[in-house]
PDB file of C-alpha atoms in Angstrom:
ATOM      1  CA  MET A  29     -47.829 -37.572 -72.024  1.00  0.00           C
ATOM      2  CA  ILE A  30     -47.085 -34.322 -73.805  1.00  0.00           C
ATOM      3  CA  ARG A  31     -49.845 -32.542 -71.834  1.00  0.00           C
ATOM      4  CA  LEU A  32     -47.856 -32.405 -68.571  1.00  0.00           C
ATOM      5  CA  PRO A  33     -44.784 -30.602 -70.010  1.00  0.00           C
ATOM      6  CA  VAL A  34     -47.030 -28.252 -71.990  1.00  0.00           C
ATOM      7  CA  SER A  35     -49.063 -27.516 -68.840  1.00  0.00           C
ATOM      8  CA  ILE A  36     -45.902 -26.815 -66.859  1.00  0.00           C
ATOM      9  CA  LEU A  37     -44.573 -24.534 -69.618  1.00  0.00           C
ATOM     10  CA  PHE A  38     -47.918 -22.694 -69.780  1.00  0.00           C
ATOM     11  CA  ALA A  39     -47.966 -22.235 -65.968  1.00  0.00           C
ATOM     12  CA  ALA A  40     -44.365 -20.959 -66.010  1.00  0.00           C
ATOM     13  CA  LEU A  41     -45.179 -18.437 -68.757  1.00  0.00           C
ATOM     14  CA  LEU A  42     -48.280 -17.330 -66.900  1.00  0.00           C
ATOM     15  CA  LEU A  43     -46.288 -16.765 -63.688  1.00  0.00           C
ATOM     16  CA  ALA A  44     -43.513 -14.974 -65.553  1.00  0.00           C
ATOM     17  CA  GLY A  45     -46.086 -12.451 -66.723  1.00  0.00           C
ATOM     18  CA  CYS A  46     -47.098 -11.623 -63.164  1.00  0.00           C
ATOM     19  CA  GLU A  47     -45.554  -8.417 -61.971  1.00  0.00           C
ATOM     20  CA  THR A  48     -44.635  -7.898 -58.334  1.00  0.00           C
ATOM     21  CA  PRO A  49     -45.380  -4.312 -57.342  1.00  0.00           C
ATOM     22  CA  ALA A  50     -42.368  -2.328 -56.223  1.00  0.00           C
ATOM     23  CA  PRO A  51     -42.449  -1.427 -52.517  1.00  0.00           C
ATOM     24  CA  GLN A  52     -43.394   2.144 -51.676  1.00  0.00           C
ATOM     25  CA  LEU A  53     -40.394   4.114 -50.460  1.00  0.00           C
ATOM     26  CA  GLY A  54     -40.255   6.774 -47.800  1.00  0.00           C
ATOM     27  CA  SER A  55     -38.339  10.049 -48.011  1.00  0.00           C
ATOM     28  CA  ASP A  56     -35.279   8.238 -46.629  1.00  0.00           C
ATOM     29  CA  GLY A  57     -35.334   5.782 -49.551  1.00  0.00           C
ATOM     30  CA  ARG A  58     -36.267   2.849 -47.341  1.00  0.00           C
ATOM     31  CA  PRO A  59     -39.446   0.807 -47.860  1.00  0.00           C
ATOM     32  CA  LEU A  60     -42.437   2.104 -45.917  1.00  0.00           C
ATOM     33  CA  PRO A  61     -43.607  -0.274 -43.196  1.00  0.00           C
ATOM     34  CA  LYS A  62     -46.788  -2.225 -43.783  1.00  0.00           C
ATOM     35  CA  ALA A  63     -49.468  -2.248 -41.131  1.00  0.00           C
ATOM     36  CA  TYR A  64     -49.570  -5.499 -39.204  1.00  0.00           C
ATOM     37  CA  GLN A  65     -53.066  -6.925 -39.454  1.00  0.00           C
ATOM     38  CA  ILE A  66     -54.284  -9.179 -36.667  1.00  0.00           C
ATOM     39  CA  LYS A  67     -56.893 -11.333 -38.345  1.00  0.00           C
ATOM     40  CA  PRO A  68     -59.866 -12.960 -36.625  1.00  0.00           C
ATOM     41  CA  GLY A  69     -58.666 -16.249 -35.216  1.00  0.00           C
ATOM     42  CA  ASP A  70     -55.114 -14.920 -34.594  1.00  0.00           C
ATOM     43  CA  GLU A  71     -55.880 -13.753 -31.059  1.00  0.00           C
ATOM     44  CA  GLY A  72     -54.487 -16.823 -29.302  1.00  0.00           C
ATOM     45  CA  ARG A  73     -51.356 -16.912 -31.449  1.00  0.00           C
ATOM     46  CA  VAL A  74     -50.642 -13.219 -30.858  1.00  0.00           C
ATOM     47  CA  THR A  75     -51.321 -13.406 -27.122  1.00  0.00           C
ATOM     48  CA  TYR A  76     -49.149 -16.457 -26.543  1.00  0.00           C
ATOM     49  CA  SER A  77     -46.417 -15.097 -28.806  1.00  0.00           C
ATOM     50  CA  MET A  78     -46.229 -12.043 -26.532  1.00  0.00           C
ATOM     51  CA  VAL A  79     -46.383 -14.066 -23.289  1.00  0.00           C
ATOM     52  CA  ASP A  80     -43.839 -16.653 -24.488  1.00  0.00           C
ATOM     53  CA  SER A  81     -41.456 -13.917 -25.648  1.00  0.00           C
ATOM     54  CA  ILE A  82     -41.779 -12.060 -22.350  1.00  0.00           C
ATOM     55  CA  ASN A  83     -41.127 -15.272 -20.411  1.00  0.00           C
ATOM     56  CA  THR A  84     -38.033 -15.980 -22.518  1.00  0.00           C
ATOM     57  CA  LEU A  85     -36.685 -12.527 -21.633  1.00  0.00           C
ATOM     58  CA  ARG A  86     -37.573 -13.032 -17.972  1.00  0.00           C
ATOM     59  CA  ARG A  87     -35.809 -16.413 -17.827  1.00  0.00           C
ATOM     60  CA  ALA A  88     -32.678 -14.821 -19.288  1.00  0.00           C
ATOM     61  CA  ALA A  89     -32.859 -12.195 -16.530  1.00  0.00           C
ATOM     62  CA  GLY A  90     -33.435 -14.801 -13.802  1.00  0.00           C
ATOM     63  CA  ALA A  91     -37.073 -13.823 -13.197  1.00  0.00           C
ATOM     64  CA  PRO A  92     -39.898 -16.370 -12.937  1.00  0.00           C
ATOM     65  CA  ASP A  93     -42.338 -16.960 -15.796  1.00  0.00           C
ATOM     66  CA  LEU A  94     -45.600 -15.033 -15.857  1.00  0.00           C
ATOM     67  CA  ALA A  95     -48.970 -16.760 -16.094  1.00  0.00           C
ATOM     68  CA  LEU A  96     -51.601 -15.292 -18.393  1.00  0.00           C
ATOM     69  CA  ASN A  97     -54.387 -14.016 -16.161  1.00  0.00           C
ATOM     70  CA  PRO A  98     -57.905 -13.431 -17.575  1.00  0.00           C
ATOM     71  CA  LEU A  99     -58.705 -10.617 -15.116  1.00  0.00           C
ATOM     72  CA  LEU A 100     -55.552  -8.683 -15.979  1.00  0.00           C
ATOM     73  CA  THR A 101     -56.265  -9.357 -19.656  1.00  0.00           C
ATOM     74  CA  ALA A 102     -59.766  -7.903 -19.210  1.00  0.00           C
ATOM     75  CA  ALA A 103     -58.308  -4.749 -17.632  1.00  0.00           C
ATOM     76  CA  ALA A 104     -55.758  -4.495 -20.481  1.00  0.00           C
ATOM     77  CA  ALA A 105     -58.456  -4.958 -23.138  1.00  0.00           C
ATOM     78  CA  THR A 106     -60.617  -2.249 -21.577  1.00  0.00           C
ATOM     79  CA  HIS A 107     -57.690   0.154 -21.602  1.00  0.00           C
ATOM     80  CA  SER A 108     -56.584  -0.646 -25.164  1.00  0.00           C
ATOM     81  CA  ARG A 109     -60.058   0.124 -26.497  1.00  0.00           C
ATOM     82  CA  ASP A 110     -60.299   3.247 -24.335  1.00  0.00           C
ATOM     83  CA  MET A 111     -56.954   4.586 -25.595  1.00  0.00           C
ATOM     84  CA  ALA A 112     -58.230   4.167 -29.165  1.00  0.00           C
ATOM     85  CA  THR A 113     -61.397   6.066 -28.237  1.00  0.00           C
ATOM     86  CA  GLN A 114     -59.312   8.855 -26.686  1.00  0.00           C
ATOM     87  CA  ASN A 115     -56.824   8.659 -29.575  1.00  0.00           C
ATOM     88  CA  ARG A 116     -53.852   8.961 -27.262  1.00  0.00           C
ATOM     89  CA  PRO A 117     -51.546   6.502 -25.529  1.00  0.00           C
ATOM     90  CA  TRP A 118     -51.578   7.215 -21.832  1.00  0.00           C
ATOM     91  CA  HIS A 119     -52.196   5.386 -18.606  1.00  0.00           C
ATOM     92  CA  PHE A 120     -55.475   7.034 -17.585  1.00  0.00           C
ATOM     93  CA  GLY A 121     -58.932   6.020 -18.734  1.00  0.00           C
ATOM     94  CA  SER A 122     -61.458   8.405 -20.240  1.00  0.00           C
ATOM     95  CA  ASP A 123     -63.303   8.168 -16.902  1.00  0.00           C
ATOM     96  CA  GLY A 124     -60.151   9.230 -15.032  1.00  0.00           C
ATOM     97  CA  SER A 125     -59.352   5.664 -13.932  1.00  0.00           C
ATOM     98  CA  SER A 126     -55.799   4.633 -13.171  1.00  0.00           C
ATOM     99  CA  PRO A 127     -54.292   1.232 -14.012  1.00  0.00           C
ATOM    100  CA  ILE A 128     -54.774   0.220 -10.364  1.00  0.00           C
ATOM    101  CA  THR A 129     -58.468   1.127 -10.468  1.00  0.00           C
ATOM    102  CA  ARG A 130     -59.020  -0.793 -13.711  1.00  0.00           C
ATOM    103  CA  VAL A 131     -57.379  -3.888 -12.246  1.00  0.00           C
ATOM    104  CA  GLN A 132     -59.405  -3.612  -9.034  1.00  0.00           C
ATOM    105  CA  ARG A 133     -62.631  -3.364 -11.056  1.00  0.00           C
ATOM    106  CA  THR A 134     -61.946  -6.798 -12.572  1.00  0.00           C
ATOM    107  CA  GLY A 135     -61.751  -8.433  -9.125  1.00  0.00           C
ATOM    108  CA  TYR A 136     -58.061  -9.373  -9.443  1.00  0.00           C
ATOM    109  CA  GLN A 137     -56.945 -10.399  -5.945  1.00  0.00           C
ATOM    110  CA  GLY A 138     -53.242  -9.704  -6.397  1.00  0.00           C
ATOM    111  CA  ARG A 139     -51.435  -6.395  -6.548  1.00  0.00           C
ATOM    112  CA  MET A 140     -51.160  -4.511  -9.830  1.00  0.00           C
ATOM    113  CA  LEU A 141     -47.425  -3.978 -10.454  1.00  0.00           C
ATOM    114  CA  GLY A 142     -47.001  -2.372 -13.856  1.00  0.00           C
ATOM    115  CA  GLU A 143     -48.544  -1.406 -17.159  1.00  0.00           C
ATOM    116  CA  ASN A 144     -46.972  -0.904 -20.590  1.00  0.00           C
ATOM    117  CA  ILE A 145     -48.873   0.714 -23.450  1.00  0.00           C
ATOM    118  CA  SER A 146     -48.155   1.425 -27.087  1.00  0.00           C
ATOM    119  CA  GLU A 147     -49.741   3.039 -30.134  1.00  0.00           C
ATOM    120  CA  THR A 148     -48.212   1.426 -33.196  1.00  0.00           C
ATOM    121  CA  TYR A 149     -48.637  -0.458 -36.462  1.00  0.00           C
ATOM    122  CA  GLU A 150     -46.077  -3.057 -35.362  1.00  0.00           C
ATOM    123  CA  THR A 151     -46.244  -6.713 -34.404  1.00  0.00           C
ATOM    124  CA  GLU A 152     -46.268  -7.949 -30.836  1.00  0.00           C
ATOM    125  CA  ILE A 153     -42.558  -8.811 -31.101  1.00  0.00           C
ATOM    126  CA  GLU A 154     -41.617  -5.386 -32.484  1.00  0.00           C
ATOM    127  CA  THR A 155     -43.681  -3.738 -29.744  1.00  0.00           C
ATOM    128  CA  LEU A 156     -42.016  -5.864 -27.066  1.00  0.00           C
ATOM    129  CA  SER A 157     -38.599  -4.998 -28.522  1.00  0.00           C
ATOM    130  CA  ALA A 158     -39.421  -1.288 -28.304  1.00  0.00           C
ATOM    131  CA  TRP A 159     -40.498  -1.716 -24.667  1.00  0.00           C
ATOM    132  CA  MET A 160     -37.238  -3.518 -23.886  1.00  0.00           C
ATOM    133  CA  GLU A 161     -35.222  -0.566 -25.228  1.00  0.00           C
ATOM    134  CA  LEU A 162     -36.575   1.804 -22.561  1.00  0.00           C
ATOM    135  CA  SER A 163     -35.710   1.358 -18.895  1.00  0.00           C
ATOM    136  CA  ASP A 164     -39.145   2.324 -17.532  1.00  0.00           C
ATOM    137  CA  THR A 165     -41.019  -0.218 -19.694  1.00  0.00           C
ATOM    138  CA  ARG A 166     -38.288  -2.872 -19.465  1.00  0.00           C
ATOM    139  CA  VAL A 167     -38.548  -2.865 -15.654  1.00  0.00           C
ATOM    140  CA  VAL A 168     -42.279  -3.723 -15.911  1.00  0.00           C
ATOM    141  CA  ILE A 169     -41.496  -6.709 -18.121  1.00  0.00           C
ATOM    142  CA  LEU A 170     -38.624  -7.999 -15.990  1.00  0.00           C
ATOM    143  CA  ASP A 171     -40.008  -7.212 -12.495  1.00  0.00           C
ATOM    144  CA  PRO A 172     -39.098 -10.324 -10.445  1.00  0.00           C
ATOM    145  CA  ALA A 173     -42.102  -9.739  -8.139  1.00  0.00           C
ATOM    146  CA  ALA A 174     -44.571 -10.170 -11.013  1.00  0.00           C
ATOM    147  CA  ARG A 175     -46.341 -13.525 -11.328  1.00  0.00           C
ATOM    148  CA  ASP A 176     -49.298 -12.736 -13.620  1.00  0.00           C
ATOM    149  CA  ILE A 177     -49.787 -10.864 -16.875  1.00  0.00           C
ATOM    150  CA  GLY A 178     -52.659  -9.550 -18.936  1.00  0.00           C
ATOM    151  CA  VAL A 179     -52.119  -8.950 -22.650  1.00  0.00           C
ATOM    152  CA  ALA A 180     -54.547  -7.163 -24.932  1.00  0.00           C
ATOM    153  CA  TRP A 181     -54.806  -4.859 -27.920  1.00  0.00           C
ATOM    154  CA  PHE A 182     -57.348  -3.030 -29.963  1.00  0.00           C
ATOM    155  CA  GLN A 183     -56.794  -2.689 -33.701  1.00  0.00           C
ATOM    156  CA  GLU A 184     -58.476   0.109 -35.614  1.00  0.00           C
ATOM    157  CA  PRO A 185     -59.679  -0.410 -39.203  1.00  0.00           C
ATOM    158  CA  THR A 186     -56.662   1.681 -40.318  1.00  0.00           C
ATOM    159  CA  GLY A 187     -54.368  -0.974 -38.825  1.00  0.00           C
ATOM    160  CA  LYS A 188     -53.219   1.091 -35.839  1.00  0.00           C
ATOM    161  CA  ILE A 189     -52.838  -1.130 -32.771  1.00  0.00           C
ATOM    162  CA  TRP A 190     -53.235  -0.004 -29.176  1.00  0.00           C
ATOM    163  CA  TRP A 191     -51.272  -2.491 -27.020  1.00  0.00           C
ATOM    164  CA  THR A 192     -51.566  -2.905 -23.253  1.00  0.00           C
ATOM    165  CA  ILE A 193     -49.843  -5.338 -20.913  1.00  0.00           C
ATOM    166  CA  ILE A 194     -50.465  -5.358 -17.167  1.00  0.00           C
ATOM    167  CA  THR A 195     -48.431  -7.278 -14.607  1.00  0.00           C
ATOM    168  CA  GLY A 196     -49.479  -8.307 -11.136  1.00  0.00           C
ATOM    169  CA  GLY A 197     -48.331 -10.387  -8.242  1.00  0.00           C
TER     170      GLY A 197
END
């Protein structure tokens, strides 16, 4: 009977001795951001988090929902990995391919409408928020003609993430 309270007291003392490390601060005095790690097995959660968030924004703007398309996702995945290889975020592949060419190579039968890219350490929601702040990337997300979307990323061992979304219709 006395063992339970003693065990609880011992556990509380043990936890009280644990020290939480202070966050590292940047030159502005604010905590430095931590790299967002996408763990194996998180792919579906991350993908559908992005698609669901985009569709919520589209509904608010009166645009139809987008359907996740495996061919557009394949084109996006190819480009995310290629941007990491080139170490620069831009819309052209290392072979000179354009977004339209990459989509055509997958066999997608619709029309490629837009592509958003990002080089970041941020989550899918933070990346989407950044895209929504700029008119040229926001228009890709909210294009009422779009019906399909491909979502992909490539994460380097350092934590840097190369995001690509492609819309089509």
